[in-house]
JSON list of C-alpha atoms in Angstrom, two decimals:
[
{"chain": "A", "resi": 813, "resn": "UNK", "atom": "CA", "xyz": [99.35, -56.87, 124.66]},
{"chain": "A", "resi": 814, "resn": "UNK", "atom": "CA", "xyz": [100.16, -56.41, 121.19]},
{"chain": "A", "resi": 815, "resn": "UNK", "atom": "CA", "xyz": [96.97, -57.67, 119.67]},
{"chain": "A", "resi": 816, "resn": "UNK", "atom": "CA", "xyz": [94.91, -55.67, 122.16]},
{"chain": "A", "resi": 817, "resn": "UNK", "atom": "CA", "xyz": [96.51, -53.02, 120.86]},
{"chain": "A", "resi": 818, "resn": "UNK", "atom": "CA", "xyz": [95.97, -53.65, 117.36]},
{"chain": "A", "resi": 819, "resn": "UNK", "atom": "CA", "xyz": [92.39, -55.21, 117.77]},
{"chain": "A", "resi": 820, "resn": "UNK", "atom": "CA", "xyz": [91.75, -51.28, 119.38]},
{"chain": "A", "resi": 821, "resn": "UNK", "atom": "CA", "xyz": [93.41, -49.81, 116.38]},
{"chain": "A", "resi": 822, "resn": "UNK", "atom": "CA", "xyz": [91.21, -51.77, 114.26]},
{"chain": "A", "resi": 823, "resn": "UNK", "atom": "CA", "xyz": [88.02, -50.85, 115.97]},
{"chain": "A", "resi": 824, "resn": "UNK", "atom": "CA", "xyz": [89.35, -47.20, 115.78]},
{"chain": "A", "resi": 825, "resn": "UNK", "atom": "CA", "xyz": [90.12, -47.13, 112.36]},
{"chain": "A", "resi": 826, "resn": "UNK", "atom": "CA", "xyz": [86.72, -48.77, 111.39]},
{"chain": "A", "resi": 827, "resn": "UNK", "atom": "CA", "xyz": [85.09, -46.47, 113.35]},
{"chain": "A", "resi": 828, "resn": "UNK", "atom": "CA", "xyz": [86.80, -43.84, 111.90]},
{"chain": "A", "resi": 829, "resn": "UNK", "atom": "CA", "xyz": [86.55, -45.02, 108.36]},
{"chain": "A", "resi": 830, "resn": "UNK", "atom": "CA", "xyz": [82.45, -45.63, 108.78]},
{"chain": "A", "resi": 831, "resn": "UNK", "atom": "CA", "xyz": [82.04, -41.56, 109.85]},
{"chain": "A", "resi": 832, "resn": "UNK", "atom": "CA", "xyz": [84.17, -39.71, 107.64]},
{"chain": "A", "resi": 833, "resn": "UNK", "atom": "CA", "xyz": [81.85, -39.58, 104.76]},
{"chain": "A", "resi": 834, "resn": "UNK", "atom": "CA", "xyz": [79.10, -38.02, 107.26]},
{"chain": "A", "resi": 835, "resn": "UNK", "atom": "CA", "xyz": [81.79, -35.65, 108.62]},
{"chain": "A", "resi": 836, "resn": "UNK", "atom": "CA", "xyz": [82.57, -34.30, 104.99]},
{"chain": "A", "resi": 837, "resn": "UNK", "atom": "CA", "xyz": [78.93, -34.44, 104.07]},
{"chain": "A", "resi": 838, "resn": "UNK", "atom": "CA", "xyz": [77.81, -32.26, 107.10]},
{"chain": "A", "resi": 839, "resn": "UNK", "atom": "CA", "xyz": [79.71, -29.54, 105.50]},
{"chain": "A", "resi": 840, "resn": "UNK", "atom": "CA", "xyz": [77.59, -29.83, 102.29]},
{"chain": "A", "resi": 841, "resn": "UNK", "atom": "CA", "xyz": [74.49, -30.67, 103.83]},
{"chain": "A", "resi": 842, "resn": "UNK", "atom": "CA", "xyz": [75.00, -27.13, 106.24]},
{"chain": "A", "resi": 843, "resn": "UNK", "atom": "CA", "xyz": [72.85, -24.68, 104.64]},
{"chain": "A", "resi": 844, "resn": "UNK", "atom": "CA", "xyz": [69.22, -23.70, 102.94]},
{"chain": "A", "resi": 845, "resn": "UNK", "atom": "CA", "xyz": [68.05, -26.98, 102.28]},
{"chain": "A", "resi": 846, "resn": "UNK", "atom": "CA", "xyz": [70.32, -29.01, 103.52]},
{"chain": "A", "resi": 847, "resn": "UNK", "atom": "CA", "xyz": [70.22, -32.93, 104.42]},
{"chain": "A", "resi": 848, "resn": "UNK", "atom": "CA", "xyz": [69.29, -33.35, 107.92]},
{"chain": "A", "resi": 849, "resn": "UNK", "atom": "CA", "xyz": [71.00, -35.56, 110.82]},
{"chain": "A", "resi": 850, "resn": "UNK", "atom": "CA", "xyz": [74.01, -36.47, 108.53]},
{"chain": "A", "resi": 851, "resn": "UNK", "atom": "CA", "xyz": [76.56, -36.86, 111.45]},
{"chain": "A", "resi": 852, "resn": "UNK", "atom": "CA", "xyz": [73.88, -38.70, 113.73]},
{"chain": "A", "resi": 853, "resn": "UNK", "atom": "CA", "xyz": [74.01, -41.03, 110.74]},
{"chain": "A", "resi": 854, "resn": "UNK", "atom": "CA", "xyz": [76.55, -42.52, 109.12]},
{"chain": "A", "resi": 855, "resn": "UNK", "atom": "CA", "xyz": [74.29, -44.47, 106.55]},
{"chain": "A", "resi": 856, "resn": "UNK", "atom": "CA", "xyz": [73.65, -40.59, 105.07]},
{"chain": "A", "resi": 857, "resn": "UNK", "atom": "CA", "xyz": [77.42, -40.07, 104.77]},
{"chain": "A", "resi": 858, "resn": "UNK", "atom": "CA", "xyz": [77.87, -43.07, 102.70]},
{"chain": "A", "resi": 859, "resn": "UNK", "atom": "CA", "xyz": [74.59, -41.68, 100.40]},
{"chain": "A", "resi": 860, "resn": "UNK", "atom": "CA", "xyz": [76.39, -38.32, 100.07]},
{"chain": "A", "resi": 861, "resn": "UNK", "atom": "CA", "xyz": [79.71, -39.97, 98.82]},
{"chain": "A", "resi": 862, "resn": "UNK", "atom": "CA", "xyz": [77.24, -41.99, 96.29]},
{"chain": "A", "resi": 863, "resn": "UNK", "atom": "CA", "xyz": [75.14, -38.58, 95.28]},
{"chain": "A", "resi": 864, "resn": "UNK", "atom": "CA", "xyz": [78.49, -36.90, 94.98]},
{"chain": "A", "resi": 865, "resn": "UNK", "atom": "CA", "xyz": [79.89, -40.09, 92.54]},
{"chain": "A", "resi": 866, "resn": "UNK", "atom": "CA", "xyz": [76.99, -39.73, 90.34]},
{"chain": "A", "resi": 867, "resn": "UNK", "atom": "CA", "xyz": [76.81, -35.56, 89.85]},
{"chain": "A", "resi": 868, "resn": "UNK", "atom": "CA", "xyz": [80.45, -34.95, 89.65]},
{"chain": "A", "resi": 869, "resn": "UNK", "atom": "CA", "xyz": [80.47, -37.25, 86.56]},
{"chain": "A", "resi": 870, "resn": "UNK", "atom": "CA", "xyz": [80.05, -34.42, 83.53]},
{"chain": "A", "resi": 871, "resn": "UNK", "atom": "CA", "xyz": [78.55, -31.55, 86.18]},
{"chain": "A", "resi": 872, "resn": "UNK", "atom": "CA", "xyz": [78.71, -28.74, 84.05]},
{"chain": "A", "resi": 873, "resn": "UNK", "atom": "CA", "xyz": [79.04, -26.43, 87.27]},
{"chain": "A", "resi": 874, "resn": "UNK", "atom": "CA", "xyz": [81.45, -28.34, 88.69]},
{"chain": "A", "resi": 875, "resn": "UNK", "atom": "CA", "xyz": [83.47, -25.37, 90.28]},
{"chain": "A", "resi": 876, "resn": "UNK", "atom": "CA", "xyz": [82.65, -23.04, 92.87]},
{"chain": "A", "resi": 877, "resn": "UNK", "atom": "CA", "xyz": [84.48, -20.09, 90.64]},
{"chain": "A", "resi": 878, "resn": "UNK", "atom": "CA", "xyz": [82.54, -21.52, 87.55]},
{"chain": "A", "resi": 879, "resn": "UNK", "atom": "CA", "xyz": [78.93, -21.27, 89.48]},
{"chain": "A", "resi": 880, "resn": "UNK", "atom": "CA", "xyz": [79.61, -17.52, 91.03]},
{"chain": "A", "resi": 881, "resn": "UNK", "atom": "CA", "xyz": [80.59, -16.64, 87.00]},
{"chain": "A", "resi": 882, "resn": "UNK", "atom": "CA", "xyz": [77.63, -18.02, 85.98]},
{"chain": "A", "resi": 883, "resn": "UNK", "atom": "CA", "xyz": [75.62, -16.76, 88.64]},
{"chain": "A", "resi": 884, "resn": "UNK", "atom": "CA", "xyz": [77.00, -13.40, 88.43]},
{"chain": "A", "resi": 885, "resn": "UNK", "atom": "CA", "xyz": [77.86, -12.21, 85.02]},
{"chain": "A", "resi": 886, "resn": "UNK", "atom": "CA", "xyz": [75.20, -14.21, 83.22]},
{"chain": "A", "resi": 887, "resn": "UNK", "atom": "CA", "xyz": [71.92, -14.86, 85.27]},
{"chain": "A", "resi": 888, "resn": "UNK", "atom": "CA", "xyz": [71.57, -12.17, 88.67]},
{"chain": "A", "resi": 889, "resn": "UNK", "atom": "CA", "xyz": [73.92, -9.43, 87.26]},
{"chain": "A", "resi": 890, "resn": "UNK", "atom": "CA", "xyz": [71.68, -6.56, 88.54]},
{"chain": "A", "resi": 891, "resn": "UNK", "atom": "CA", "xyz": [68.69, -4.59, 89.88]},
{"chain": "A", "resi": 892, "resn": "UNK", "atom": "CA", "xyz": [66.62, -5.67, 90.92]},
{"chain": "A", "resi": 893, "resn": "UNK", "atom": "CA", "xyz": [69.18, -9.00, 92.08]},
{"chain": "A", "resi": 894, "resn": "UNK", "atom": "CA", "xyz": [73.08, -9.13, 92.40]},
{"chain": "A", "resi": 895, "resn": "UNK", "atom": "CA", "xyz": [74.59, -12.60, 92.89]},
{"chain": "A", "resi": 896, "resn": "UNK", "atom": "CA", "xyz": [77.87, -11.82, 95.01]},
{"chain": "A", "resi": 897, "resn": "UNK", "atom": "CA", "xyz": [78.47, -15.39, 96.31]},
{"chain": "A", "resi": 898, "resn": "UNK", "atom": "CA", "xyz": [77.83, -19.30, 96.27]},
{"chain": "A", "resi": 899, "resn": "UNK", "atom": "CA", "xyz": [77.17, -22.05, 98.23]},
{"chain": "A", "resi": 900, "resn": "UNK", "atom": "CA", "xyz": [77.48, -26.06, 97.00]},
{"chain": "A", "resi": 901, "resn": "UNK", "atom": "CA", "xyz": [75.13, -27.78, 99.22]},
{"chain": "A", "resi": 902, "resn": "UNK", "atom": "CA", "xyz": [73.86, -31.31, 99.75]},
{"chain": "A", "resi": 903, "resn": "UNK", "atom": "CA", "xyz": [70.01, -31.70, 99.29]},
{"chain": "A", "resi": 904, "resn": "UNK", "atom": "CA", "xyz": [67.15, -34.28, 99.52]},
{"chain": "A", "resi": 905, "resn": "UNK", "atom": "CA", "xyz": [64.31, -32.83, 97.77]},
{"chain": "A", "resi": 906, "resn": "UNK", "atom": "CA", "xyz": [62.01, -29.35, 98.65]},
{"chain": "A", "resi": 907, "resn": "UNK", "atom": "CA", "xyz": [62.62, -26.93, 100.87]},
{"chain": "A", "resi": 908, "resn": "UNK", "atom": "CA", "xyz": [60.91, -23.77, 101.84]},
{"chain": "A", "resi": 909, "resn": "UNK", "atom": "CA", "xyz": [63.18, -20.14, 100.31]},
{"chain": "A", "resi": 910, "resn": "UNK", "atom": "CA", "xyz": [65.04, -19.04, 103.57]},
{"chain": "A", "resi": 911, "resn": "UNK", "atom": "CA", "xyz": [64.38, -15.11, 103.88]},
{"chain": "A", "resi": 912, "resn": "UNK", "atom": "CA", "xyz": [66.71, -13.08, 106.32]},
{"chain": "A", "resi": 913, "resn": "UNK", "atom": "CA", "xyz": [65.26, -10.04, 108.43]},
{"chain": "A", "resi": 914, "resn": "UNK", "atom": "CA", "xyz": [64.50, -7.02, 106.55]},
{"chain": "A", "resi": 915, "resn": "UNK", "atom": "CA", "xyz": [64.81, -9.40, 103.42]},
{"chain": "A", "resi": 916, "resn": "UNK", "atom": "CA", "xyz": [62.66, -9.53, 100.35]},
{"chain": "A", "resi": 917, "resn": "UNK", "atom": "CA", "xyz": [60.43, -12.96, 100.66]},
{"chain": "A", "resi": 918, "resn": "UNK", "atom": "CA", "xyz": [59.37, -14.51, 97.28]},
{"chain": "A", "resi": 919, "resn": "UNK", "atom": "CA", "xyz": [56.19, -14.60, 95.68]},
{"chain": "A", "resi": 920, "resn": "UNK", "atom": "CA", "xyz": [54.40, -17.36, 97.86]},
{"chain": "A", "resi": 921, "resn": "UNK", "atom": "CA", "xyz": [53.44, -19.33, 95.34]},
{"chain": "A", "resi": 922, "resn": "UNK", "atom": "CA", "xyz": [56.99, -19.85, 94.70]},
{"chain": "A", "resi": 923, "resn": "UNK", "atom": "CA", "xyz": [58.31, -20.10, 98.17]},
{"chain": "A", "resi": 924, "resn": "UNK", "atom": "CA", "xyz": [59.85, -23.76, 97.93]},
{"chain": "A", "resi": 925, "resn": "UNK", "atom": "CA", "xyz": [62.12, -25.01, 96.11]},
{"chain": "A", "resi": 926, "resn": "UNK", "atom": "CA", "xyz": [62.37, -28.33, 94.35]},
{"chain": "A", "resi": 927, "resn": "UNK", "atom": "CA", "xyz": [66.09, -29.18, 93.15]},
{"chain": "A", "resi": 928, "resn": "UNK", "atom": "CA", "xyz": [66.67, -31.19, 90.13]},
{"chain": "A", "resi": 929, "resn": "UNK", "atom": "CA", "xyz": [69.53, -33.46, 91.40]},
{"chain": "A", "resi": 930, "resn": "UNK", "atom": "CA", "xyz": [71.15, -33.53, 94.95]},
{"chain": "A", "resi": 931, "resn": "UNK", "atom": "CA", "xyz": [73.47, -30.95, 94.86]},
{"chain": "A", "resi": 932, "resn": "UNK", "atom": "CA", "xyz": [73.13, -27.04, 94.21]},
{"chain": "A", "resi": 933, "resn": "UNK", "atom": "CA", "xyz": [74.56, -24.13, 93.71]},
{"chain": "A", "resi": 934, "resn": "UNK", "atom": "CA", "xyz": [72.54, -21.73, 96.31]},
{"chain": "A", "resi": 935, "resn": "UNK", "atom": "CA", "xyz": [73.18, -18.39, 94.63]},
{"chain": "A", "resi": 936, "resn": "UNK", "atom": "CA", "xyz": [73.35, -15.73, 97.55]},
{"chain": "A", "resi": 937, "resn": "UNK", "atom": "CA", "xyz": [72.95, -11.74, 96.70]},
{"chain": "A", "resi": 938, "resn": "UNK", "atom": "CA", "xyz": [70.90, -8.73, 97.42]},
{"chain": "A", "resi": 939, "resn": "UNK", "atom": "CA", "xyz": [67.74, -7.67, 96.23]},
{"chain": "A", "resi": 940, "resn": "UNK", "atom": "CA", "xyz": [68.18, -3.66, 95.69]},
{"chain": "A", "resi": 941, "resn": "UNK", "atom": "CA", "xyz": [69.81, -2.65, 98.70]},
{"chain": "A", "resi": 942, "resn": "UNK", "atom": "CA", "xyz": [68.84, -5.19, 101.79]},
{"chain": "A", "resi": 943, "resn": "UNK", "atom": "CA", "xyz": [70.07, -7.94, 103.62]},
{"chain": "A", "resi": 944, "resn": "UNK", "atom": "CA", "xyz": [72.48, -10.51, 101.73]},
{"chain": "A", "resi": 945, "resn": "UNK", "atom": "CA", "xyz": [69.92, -13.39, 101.25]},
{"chain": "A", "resi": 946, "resn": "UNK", "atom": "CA", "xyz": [69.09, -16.59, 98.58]},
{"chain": "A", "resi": 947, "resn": "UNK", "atom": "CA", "xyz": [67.97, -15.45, 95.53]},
{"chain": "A", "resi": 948, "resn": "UNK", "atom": "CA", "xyz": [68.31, -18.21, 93.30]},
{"chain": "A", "resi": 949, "resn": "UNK", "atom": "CA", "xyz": [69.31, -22.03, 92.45]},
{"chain": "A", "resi": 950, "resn": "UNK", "atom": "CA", "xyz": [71.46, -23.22, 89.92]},
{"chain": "A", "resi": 951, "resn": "UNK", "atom": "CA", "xyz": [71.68, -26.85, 89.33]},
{"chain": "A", "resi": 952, "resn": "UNK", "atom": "CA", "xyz": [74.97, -28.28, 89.80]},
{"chain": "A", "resi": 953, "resn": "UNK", "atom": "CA", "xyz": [74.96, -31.15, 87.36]},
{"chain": "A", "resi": 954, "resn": "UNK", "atom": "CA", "xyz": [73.42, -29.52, 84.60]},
{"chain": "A", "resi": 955, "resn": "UNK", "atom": "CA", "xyz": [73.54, -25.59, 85.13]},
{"chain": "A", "resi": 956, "resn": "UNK", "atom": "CA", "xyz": [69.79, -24.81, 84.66]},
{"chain": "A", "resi": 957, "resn": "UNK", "atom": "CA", "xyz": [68.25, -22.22, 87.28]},
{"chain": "A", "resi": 958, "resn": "UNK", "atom": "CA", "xyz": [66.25, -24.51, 89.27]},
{"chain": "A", "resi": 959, "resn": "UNK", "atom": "CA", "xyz": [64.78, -21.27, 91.73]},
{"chain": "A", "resi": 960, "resn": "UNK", "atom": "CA", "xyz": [64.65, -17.67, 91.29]},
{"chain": "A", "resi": 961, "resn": "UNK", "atom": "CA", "xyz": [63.50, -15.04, 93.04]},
{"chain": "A", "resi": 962, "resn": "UNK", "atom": "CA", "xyz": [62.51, -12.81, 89.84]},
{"chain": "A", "resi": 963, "resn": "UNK", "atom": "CA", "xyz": [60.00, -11.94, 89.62]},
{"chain": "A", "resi": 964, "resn": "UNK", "atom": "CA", "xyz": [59.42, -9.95, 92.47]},
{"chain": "A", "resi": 965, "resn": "UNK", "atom": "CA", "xyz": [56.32, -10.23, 94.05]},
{"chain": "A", "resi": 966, "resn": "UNK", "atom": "CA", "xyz": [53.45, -7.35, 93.96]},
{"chain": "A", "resi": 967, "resn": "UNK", "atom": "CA", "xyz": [54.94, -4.54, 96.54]},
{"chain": "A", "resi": 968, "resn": "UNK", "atom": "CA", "xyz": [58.22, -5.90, 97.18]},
{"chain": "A", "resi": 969, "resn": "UNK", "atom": "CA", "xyz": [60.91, -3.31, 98.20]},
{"chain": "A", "resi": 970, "resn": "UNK", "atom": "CA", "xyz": [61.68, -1.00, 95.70]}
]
């Protein structure tokens, strides 16, 4: 009985231990631009922990307090865009500018973004007075604005 019970508790705790990295990494990977089927996938959650290895050496916005700063009193501090939040997510190369109802929609030209590493810094505001909404990517390794949504296109909400 007792190594049933441990050979059960082994296959548990494998199981267990092969799916927590996609767990955490769904968190990261939930938003604009997110990696896709992480928890269907466990093989993704072990490339997340390996992405996360690699940028958190020397990431220069390493903090979620440090980004919003940046983000906020430096790059989107007003009219026509106000940064008022952040979001660290997990990505695996372009993805199309998500625009909210009633939000303003980016030039198209510039409608995609193409991140520099795997994680970013989605910088989330509003452009004059609509909808909260993405207006802008900072790089979390090296701090560079990878995306913005200045300039505004040609007739965009005044």
């Amino acid at each position: 009985m007792r190594r049933r019970t441990a050979l059960a508790a082994v296959i548990a705790g494998g199981a267990i231990a092969i799916w927590v990295p996609s767990l955490i990494a769904s968190h990261y990977a939930d938003g604009p631009g997110g990696t896709e089927d992480v928890l269907g996938n466990p093989i993704r959650g072990w490339e997340f922990v390996a992405d996360a290895v690699r940028a958190s050496r020397g990431a220069r916005l390493g903090s979620r307090d440090g980004a919003l700063a940046v983000a906020r009193d430096q790059i989107w501090t007003g009219p026509p865009a106000r940064a008022v939040d952040v979001d660290l997510v997990w990505t695996r190369g372009p993805f199309a500018v998500v625009v909210p109802d009633g939000g303003t929609a980016p030039d198209p030209a510039r409608a995609e973004v193409r991140p520099a590493s795997p994680f970013s810094w989605i910088v989330v505001g509003r452009v004059r007075k609509g909808p909260r909404q993405m207006i802008g990517v900072l790089d979390y390794r090296t701090g560079q604005v990878v995306w913005n949504i200045r300039p505004l296109p040609a007739g965009a909400a005044r």
